[in-house]
Amino acid sequence: MSPRHFRRSVLAGLASLALVTTACTVDDGASTSAQGKPANANVPSWCGSKQISLGLADGFGDNNWRKVTTAEAKAEVAKCPNVTSFTYTDGQGNTQKAISDIQGLVAKGTQAIVVFPDAGQAVLPALRSAYKAGVVTVPYRVSPGGTPGQDYDAFVSTDFEQAGVLWGQWLVKALNGKGKVLNLGGPPANSQSLDEYKGMQSVLKDHPGIQFVGTTPYEVTNWDAAQTQRVITAALAKNPEIDAITTDFGAALASSFSAFTSAGRKIPAIATEDANQLACNWQQQKDAGSAFPLFTVSSQNAMSRLAIDVAVAKATGGVVPKDQVYPQTAFEDSISGQPHPVTCDKGLPSDAFVSSSLSKADQIAALK
């Protein structure tokens, strides 16, 4: 399967991050490693007394969201001195490689594995095999199916339906209860996009004046900027009225704004996840007198930290976090300015995320 069928990834070069290399030995698949002292002298409660090796198995590694998200994970690993080695693998959008990567981590004796299961249930047998082999196995964000305690140790999730609820509530306000909405999602049948649509529908069912256009539950973009632009271009040609767009990858949508110019159409109201490029493009449009309503939820890059905490705690004998659901939160609203106004941070690259918990320096390093 093409790498474009999978979202948000990291490059192996992130292993060179200074924040990470002060934490542990890092094997990124390119035979690069470094060792030092833990970055945080105050060892957190989830870091137990047993020394372990840890792996992060990504389904794909090639865009800004995953680069920042994996940098967050590595920064979290740096807090626990008992994680004595860390290995990152990149499935490169190939389901068989993603499965092989998980199997390879088990074969080399890795004691805990955090998995971003981009391929969903296709990787469940590999997760189950790792778990049965005694490896602490924690998938996160995208559901692989299966059951915690039977197929893997824990699933660190987020309520994507709640993100859809937040979008739906804002659409009612932004459209005054009437308009046409184009909904964009990731790969076919992925749980995130389906849950977001379900959340929107739970709100919009009471507002029949707001209707979806195009393919429902969503137009497939594979979370890829080029594919997103193709989808937008086709949608503009087919639909004379698009009053709002919802999407779970704001950075990819921002890359498609030229399609509106080419079609002679104004950018409609947008509800999505935050992205610095999107905020800066909004600011440019506002300065030019063409501002559009914009609402974002947090891009949740720091969710990987919770997955690390759970896996390390279970493997080292630390205190396992009780709440294993990462919260969905509103981030920007151009209408109310709450909880934040739309924020273009010119001190960050365009592909950065203002909502990330990384310092500016570390996020810049992650995105190089």
Short mmCIF file of C-alpha atoms in Angstrom, two decimals:
data_model
loop_
_atom_site.label_atom_id
_atom_site.label_comp_id
_atom_site.label_asym_id
_atom_site.label_seq_id
_atom_site.Cartn_x
_atom_site.Cartn_y
_atom_site.Cartn_z
CA MET A 1 0.00 0.00 0.00
CA SER A 2 1.27 3.49 -0.80
CA PRO A 3 2.75 5.55 2.04
CA ARG A 4 0.20 8.22 1.14
CA HIS A 5 -2.44 6.00 2.65
CA PHE A 6 -1.17 6.70 6.09
CA ARG A 7 -0.98 9.74 8.21
CA ARG A 8 1.45 11.79 10.14
CA SER A 9 4.80 10.28 10.59
CA VAL A 10 8.39 10.77 11.70
CA LEU A 11 11.80 10.55 10.13
CA ALA A 12 14.45 8.31 11.57
CA GLY A 13 16.74 11.32 11.88
CA LEU A 14 14.76 12.40 14.93
CA ALA A 15 16.99 10.08 16.91
CA SER A 16 19.57 12.84 16.79
CA LEU A 17 17.43 15.19 18.89
CA ALA A 18 19.48 16.43 21.81
CA LEU A 19 16.58 16.00 24.17
CA VAL A 20 16.36 12.36 23.29
CA THR A 21 19.99 11.51 23.18
CA THR A 22 20.38 12.64 26.77
CA ALA A 23 17.93 9.98 27.77
CA CYS A 24 18.95 6.60 26.46
CA THR A 25 20.50 4.56 23.73
CA VAL A 26 18.50 5.15 20.56
CA ASP A 27 18.35 2.70 17.68
CA ASP A 28 16.48 4.32 14.78
CA GLY A 29 17.17 1.63 12.20
CA ALA A 30 20.09 3.61 10.79
CA SER A 31 22.70 2.41 13.30
CA THR A 32 22.85 5.78 15.08
CA SER A 33 22.87 5.92 18.87
CA ALA A 34 23.94 8.00 21.84
CA GLN A 35 23.86 7.61 25.60
CA GLY A 36 23.73 10.01 28.49
CA LYS A 37 21.92 10.91 31.67
CA PRO A 38 18.18 11.34 32.00
CA ALA A 39 17.01 14.82 31.06
CA ASN A 40 14.79 15.11 34.14
CA ALA A 41 16.34 14.56 37.55
CA ASN A 42 12.88 14.26 39.11
CA VAL A 43 11.95 10.78 37.97
CA PRO A 44 8.16 10.50 37.41
CA SER A 45 6.03 7.93 39.20
CA TRP A 46 5.33 5.99 35.99
CA CYS A 47 9.06 5.22 35.74
CA GLY A 48 9.52 2.14 37.91
CA SER A 49 12.65 0.44 39.22
CA LYS A 50 13.09 -2.26 36.57
CA GLN A 51 15.36 -1.50 33.63
CA ILE A 52 13.81 -2.13 30.21
CA SER A 53 14.26 -1.69 26.49
CA LEU A 54 11.46 0.15 24.69
CA GLY A 55 10.32 0.29 21.09
CA LEU A 56 8.02 2.65 19.19
CA ALA A 57 6.61 0.99 16.08
CA ASP A 58 5.12 3.54 13.68
CA GLY A 59 2.99 2.44 10.78
CA PHE A 60 4.45 5.20 8.61
CA GLY A 61 7.05 7.95 8.97
CA ASP A 62 6.75 10.87 6.58
CA ASN A 63 4.92 14.02 7.65
CA ASN A 64 4.95 16.87 10.10
CA TRP A 65 2.36 15.58 12.56
CA ARG A 66 4.20 12.31 13.18
CA LYS A 67 7.59 14.02 13.37
CA VAL A 68 6.39 16.25 16.19
CA THR A 69 4.38 13.47 17.84
CA THR A 70 7.36 11.13 17.90
CA ALA A 71 9.60 13.90 19.21
CA GLU A 72 7.09 14.27 22.06
CA ALA A 73 7.36 10.53 22.74
CA LYS A 74 11.14 10.59 22.76
CA ALA A 75 11.15 13.58 25.11
CA GLU A 76 8.91 11.59 27.46
CA VAL A 77 11.23 8.57 27.31
CA ALA A 78 14.05 10.91 28.35
CA LYS A 79 12.44 11.34 31.75
CA CYS A 80 12.91 7.68 32.73
CA PRO A 81 16.51 6.56 33.34
CA ASN A 82 15.39 2.92 33.53
CA VAL A 83 14.57 2.88 29.82
CA THR A 84 18.08 1.87 28.89
CA SER A 85 17.51 1.57 25.14
CA PHE A 86 14.94 2.88 22.67
CA THR A 87 14.23 1.70 19.14
CA TYR A 88 12.08 3.46 16.58
CA THR A 89 10.76 1.65 13.51
CA ASP A 90 9.00 3.07 10.45
CA GLY A 91 6.51 0.86 8.63
CA GLN A 92 6.71 3.23 5.64
CA GLY A 93 3.02 2.83 4.91
CA ASN A 94 3.46 -0.84 4.14
CA THR A 95 1.28 -3.08 6.28
CA GLN A 96 3.59 -6.08 5.95
CA LYS A 97 6.60 -4.00 7.01
CA ALA A 98 4.68 -2.62 9.97
CA ILE A 99 3.90 -6.17 11.05
CA SER A 100 7.49 -7.24 10.47
CA ASP A 101 8.74 -4.29 12.54
CA ILE A 102 6.64 -5.38 15.52
CA GLN A 103 7.84 -8.96 15.14
CA GLY A 104 11.43 -7.76 14.86
CA LEU A 105 11.19 -5.78 18.10
CA VAL A 106 9.91 -8.90 19.88
CA ALA A 107 12.66 -11.03 18.36
CA LYS A 108 15.41 -8.70 19.58
CA GLY A 109 14.09 -8.92 23.14
CA THR A 110 12.40 -5.53 23.46
CA GLN A 111 10.42 -5.56 26.69
CA ALA A 112 7.81 -2.91 25.92
CA ILE A 113 6.39 -1.68 22.61
CA VAL A 114 4.22 1.34 21.83
CA VAL A 115 2.48 0.99 18.47
CA PHE A 116 0.78 3.49 16.18
CA PRO A 117 -1.34 0.94 14.28
CA ASP A 118 -2.03 2.91 11.09
CA ALA A 119 -3.18 -0.27 9.34
CA GLY A 120 -5.78 -0.93 12.04
CA GLN A 121 -6.93 -4.52 12.51
CA ALA A 122 -4.38 -5.82 10.01
CA VAL A 123 -1.69 -5.55 12.69
CA LEU A 124 -3.80 -7.10 15.47
CA PRO A 125 -2.28 -10.61 15.10
CA ALA A 126 1.21 -9.13 15.51
CA LEU A 127 0.13 -7.20 18.59
CA ARG A 128 -1.47 -10.31 20.05
CA SER A 129 1.65 -12.36 19.36
CA ALA A 130 3.85 -9.78 21.10
CA TYR A 131 1.51 -9.69 24.09
CA LYS A 132 1.42 -13.50 24.34
CA ALA A 133 5.22 -13.49 24.22
CA GLY A 134 5.28 -11.40 27.40
CA VAL A 135 6.11 -8.06 25.79
CA VAL A 136 4.21 -5.09 27.22
CA THR A 137 2.25 -3.97 24.15
CA VAL A 138 0.41 -0.63 23.97
CA PRO A 139 -1.24 0.55 20.73
CA TYR A 140 -2.47 4.12 20.72
CA ARG A 141 -4.72 6.59 18.90
CA VAL A 142 -5.93 4.37 16.04
CA SER A 143 -7.89 1.30 17.13
CA PRO A 144 -6.44 -2.06 16.06
CA GLY A 145 -9.56 -3.88 17.22
CA GLY A 146 -9.15 -6.59 19.81
CA THR A 147 -9.43 -6.33 23.60
CA PRO A 148 -7.00 -4.98 26.21
CA GLY A 149 -5.87 -7.81 28.48
CA GLN A 150 -6.42 -10.38 25.75
CA ASP A 151 -4.68 -9.02 22.66
CA TYR A 152 -2.44 -6.32 24.17
CA ASP A 153 -1.88 -4.70 27.56
CA ALA A 154 -3.69 -1.40 27.06
CA PHE A 155 -5.06 0.88 24.34
CA VAL A 156 -4.42 4.60 24.81
CA SER A 157 -7.30 6.27 23.05
CA THR A 158 -8.92 9.63 22.47
CA ASP A 159 -12.57 10.46 21.93
CA PHE A 160 -12.64 11.42 18.26
CA GLU A 161 -16.42 11.55 18.48
CA GLN A 162 -16.02 14.43 20.93
CA ALA A 163 -13.91 16.31 18.37
CA GLY A 164 -16.81 15.91 15.95
CA VAL A 165 -19.22 17.22 18.59
CA LEU A 166 -17.05 20.32 19.05
CA TRP A 167 -16.93 20.85 15.28
CA GLY A 168 -20.68 20.38 14.97
CA GLN A 169 -21.45 22.86 17.73
CA TRP A 170 -19.19 25.44 16.13
CA LEU A 171 -20.70 24.88 12.66
CA VAL A 172 -24.15 25.70 14.03
CA LYS A 173 -22.76 28.98 15.28
CA ALA A 174 -20.61 29.80 12.26
CA LEU A 175 -23.32 28.98 9.68
CA ASN A 176 -26.26 30.37 11.65
CA GLY A 177 -27.90 26.96 11.37
CA LYS A 178 -27.86 26.68 7.57
CA GLY A 179 -25.28 25.63 4.96
CA LYS A 180 -23.49 22.94 2.99
CA VAL A 181 -20.56 21.10 4.60
CA LEU A 182 -17.81 19.09 2.90
CA ASN A 183 -16.23 16.57 5.27
CA LEU A 184 -12.70 15.28 4.58
CA GLY A 185 -11.13 12.25 6.27
CA GLY A 186 -8.18 9.91 6.08
CA PRO A 187 -7.95 6.39 4.62
CA PRO A 188 -11.16 4.44 3.90
CA ALA A 189 -13.00 3.15 6.98
CA ASN A 190 -10.48 4.52 9.50
CA SER A 191 -11.97 4.78 12.99
CA GLN A 192 -10.89 8.38 13.60
CA SER A 193 -12.71 9.92 10.64
CA LEU A 194 -15.78 7.73 11.19
CA ASP A 195 -16.04 8.73 14.84
CA GLU A 196 -15.62 12.43 14.02
CA TYR A 197 -18.46 12.22 11.51
CA LYS A 198 -20.61 10.41 14.07
CA GLY A 199 -19.94 13.19 16.57
CA MET A 200 -20.93 15.88 14.10
CA GLN A 201 -24.09 14.01 13.19
CA SER A 202 -25.10 13.81 16.86
CA VAL A 203 -25.23 17.62 16.87
CA LEU A 204 -26.37 18.39 13.33
CA LYS A 205 -29.34 16.01 13.42
CA ASP A 206 -31.10 18.77 15.31
CA HIS A 207 -30.17 21.34 12.66
CA PRO A 208 -31.57 20.08 9.35
CA GLY A 209 -30.57 23.30 7.62
CA ILE A 210 -26.95 22.12 7.74
CA GLN A 211 -26.30 19.32 5.25
CA PHE A 212 -23.25 17.40 4.03
CA VAL A 213 -22.27 17.42 0.37
CA GLY A 214 -19.99 15.00 -1.46
CA THR A 215 -19.26 11.48 -0.26
CA THR A 216 -20.33 10.64 3.27
CA PRO A 217 -19.24 9.85 5.88
CA TYR A 218 -16.21 11.61 4.38
CA GLU A 219 -14.19 12.24 1.26
CA VAL A 220 -11.09 10.05 1.38
CA THR A 221 -7.83 12.05 1.38
CA ASN A 222 -5.50 9.43 2.94
CA TRP A 223 -4.24 12.32 5.10
CA ASP A 224 -2.09 13.41 2.20
CA ALA A 225 -1.71 17.03 1.05
CA ALA A 226 -1.61 16.25 -2.69
CA GLN A 227 -4.66 13.99 -2.47
CA THR A 228 -6.46 16.61 -0.39
CA GLN A 229 -5.92 19.20 -3.10
CA ARG A 230 -7.29 16.82 -5.73
CA VAL A 231 -10.36 16.15 -3.60
CA ILE A 232 -10.93 19.87 -2.98
CA THR A 233 -10.56 20.69 -6.68
CA ALA A 234 -13.08 18.01 -7.65
CA ALA A 235 -15.50 19.05 -4.91
CA LEU A 236 -15.43 22.69 -6.01
CA ALA A 237 -16.22 21.63 -9.58
CA LYS A 238 -19.15 19.46 -8.47
CA ASN A 239 -20.66 21.64 -5.74
CA PRO A 240 -21.59 25.26 -6.46
CA GLU A 241 -22.18 25.77 -2.73
CA ILE A 242 -19.71 24.77 -0.03
CA ASP A 243 -20.21 26.86 3.10
CA ALA A 244 -17.89 24.92 5.41
CA ILE A 245 -15.22 22.22 5.41
CA THR A 246 -14.41 19.84 8.24
CA THR A 247 -11.23 17.80 8.24
CA ASP A 248 -8.96 15.99 10.69
CA PHE A 249 -5.72 17.27 9.14
CA GLY A 250 -5.66 21.06 8.97
CA ALA A 251 -2.12 21.28 7.59
CA ALA A 252 -3.07 19.29 4.50
CA LEU A 253 -6.14 21.46 3.93
CA ALA A 254 -4.06 24.64 4.19
CA SER A 255 -1.89 23.34 1.35
CA SER A 256 -5.03 23.23 -0.80
CA PHE A 257 -6.10 26.87 -0.50
CA SER A 258 -4.77 27.59 -3.98
CA ALA A 259 -7.59 25.41 -5.34
CA PHE A 260 -10.11 27.97 -4.15
CA THR A 261 -8.24 30.77 -5.90
CA SER A 262 -8.06 28.72 -9.10
CA ALA A 263 -11.80 28.08 -8.93
CA GLY A 264 -12.59 31.71 -8.18
CA ARG A 265 -14.17 30.70 -4.85
CA LYS A 266 -13.80 32.10 -1.35
CA ILE A 267 -12.39 29.90 1.40
CA PRO A 268 -15.39 28.76 3.49
CA ALA A 269 -15.67 28.26 7.24
CA ILE A 270 -13.26 25.56 8.44
CA ALA A 271 -13.34 23.27 11.49
CA THR A 272 -10.26 21.08 11.92
CA GLU A 273 -7.17 20.38 14.03
CA ASP A 274 -4.68 23.16 14.65
CA ALA A 275 -1.65 23.71 12.41
CA ASN A 276 0.67 26.70 12.27
CA GLN A 277 0.47 26.83 8.47
CA LEU A 278 -3.32 27.00 8.66
CA ALA A 279 -3.21 29.80 11.25
CA CYS A 280 -0.65 31.78 9.25
CA ASN A 281 -2.67 31.38 6.06
CA TRP A 282 -5.74 32.58 7.95
CA GLN A 283 -3.79 35.62 9.12
CA GLN A 284 -2.71 36.36 5.53
CA GLN A 285 -6.31 36.12 4.35
CA LYS A 286 -7.44 38.39 7.17
CA ASP A 287 -4.76 40.96 6.34
CA ALA A 288 -5.96 40.87 2.73
CA GLY A 289 -9.57 41.43 3.81
CA SER A 290 -10.65 37.85 3.08
CA ALA A 291 -10.73 36.24 6.51
CA PHE A 292 -12.77 33.06 6.90
CA PRO A 293 -14.25 31.60 10.10
CA LEU A 294 -11.85 29.07 11.65
CA PHE A 295 -12.15 26.67 14.57
CA THR A 296 -9.56 24.10 15.67
CA VAL A 297 -9.17 21.41 18.25
CA SER A 298 -5.72 20.55 19.57
CA SER A 299 -3.67 18.35 17.25
CA GLN A 300 -2.81 16.19 20.29
CA ASN A 301 0.86 15.62 19.49
CA ALA A 302 1.48 15.05 23.19
CA MET A 303 -0.83 12.03 23.18
CA SER A 304 2.21 9.89 22.48
CA ARG A 305 3.54 10.84 25.92
CA LEU A 306 0.59 9.14 27.61
CA ALA A 307 1.18 5.98 25.57
CA ILE A 308 4.84 5.99 26.65
CA ASP A 309 3.85 6.51 30.30
CA VAL A 310 1.47 3.54 30.24
CA ALA A 311 3.90 1.17 28.52
CA VAL A 312 6.88 2.11 30.66
CA ALA A 313 4.87 1.92 33.88
CA LYS A 314 3.61 -1.56 33.09
CA ALA A 315 7.07 -2.78 32.11
CA THR A 316 9.13 -1.14 34.88
CA GLY A 317 6.72 -1.55 37.78
CA GLY A 318 5.84 2.13 37.89
CA VAL A 319 2.48 3.74 38.64
CA VAL A 320 0.20 3.15 35.66
CA PRO A 321 -1.80 6.27 34.69
CA LYS A 322 -5.45 5.70 35.62
CA ASP A 323 -6.85 7.75 32.77
CA GLN A 324 -5.78 6.26 29.45
CA VAL A 325 -8.04 8.43 27.29
CA TYR A 326 -6.35 11.57 26.00
CA PRO A 327 -8.86 14.46 26.09
CA GLN A 328 -10.13 16.35 23.06
CA THR A 329 -9.96 20.11 23.62
CA ALA A 330 -10.92 23.19 21.64
CA PHE A 331 -7.86 25.26 20.74
CA GLU A 332 -8.67 28.22 18.45
CA ASP A 333 -11.86 30.06 17.51
CA SER A 334 -11.75 33.06 15.20
CA ILE A 335 -15.31 34.01 16.20
CA SER A 336 -15.10 33.99 20.00
CA GLY A 337 -11.33 34.06 20.49
CA GLN A 338 -11.78 31.34 23.12
CA PRO A 339 -9.93 29.43 24.42
CA HIS A 340 -7.42 31.04 22.07
CA PRO A 341 -7.60 33.34 19.09
CA VAL A 342 -6.18 31.98 15.84
CA THR A 343 -2.44 32.05 16.47
CA CYS A 344 0.22 32.27 13.76
CA ASP A 345 3.59 31.76 15.42
CA LYS A 346 6.21 33.18 13.08
CA GLY A 347 8.91 31.81 15.37
CA LEU A 348 7.94 28.28 14.31
CA PRO A 349 8.08 26.58 10.90
CA SER A 350 4.86 26.59 8.91
CA ASP A 351 4.51 22.83 9.45
CA ALA A 352 4.69 23.14 13.25
CA PHE A 353 1.82 22.86 15.76
CA VAL A 354 1.28 25.68 18.22
CA SER A 355 -0.59 23.31 20.54
CA SER A 356 2.44 21.00 20.89
CA SER A 357 4.00 20.76 24.34
CA LEU A 358 7.52 20.78 22.88
CA SER A 359 9.65 23.88 23.21
CA LYS A 360 10.10 25.91 20.05
CA ALA A 361 13.70 24.77 19.74
CA ASP A 362 12.78 21.10 20.05
CA GLN A 363 9.88 21.35 17.61
CA ILE A 364 12.10 23.11 15.09
CA ALA A 365 14.69 20.37 15.49
CA ALA A 366 12.01 17.69 15.03
CA LEU A 367 10.83 19.22 11.77
CA LYS A 368 14.24 19.59 10.11
#
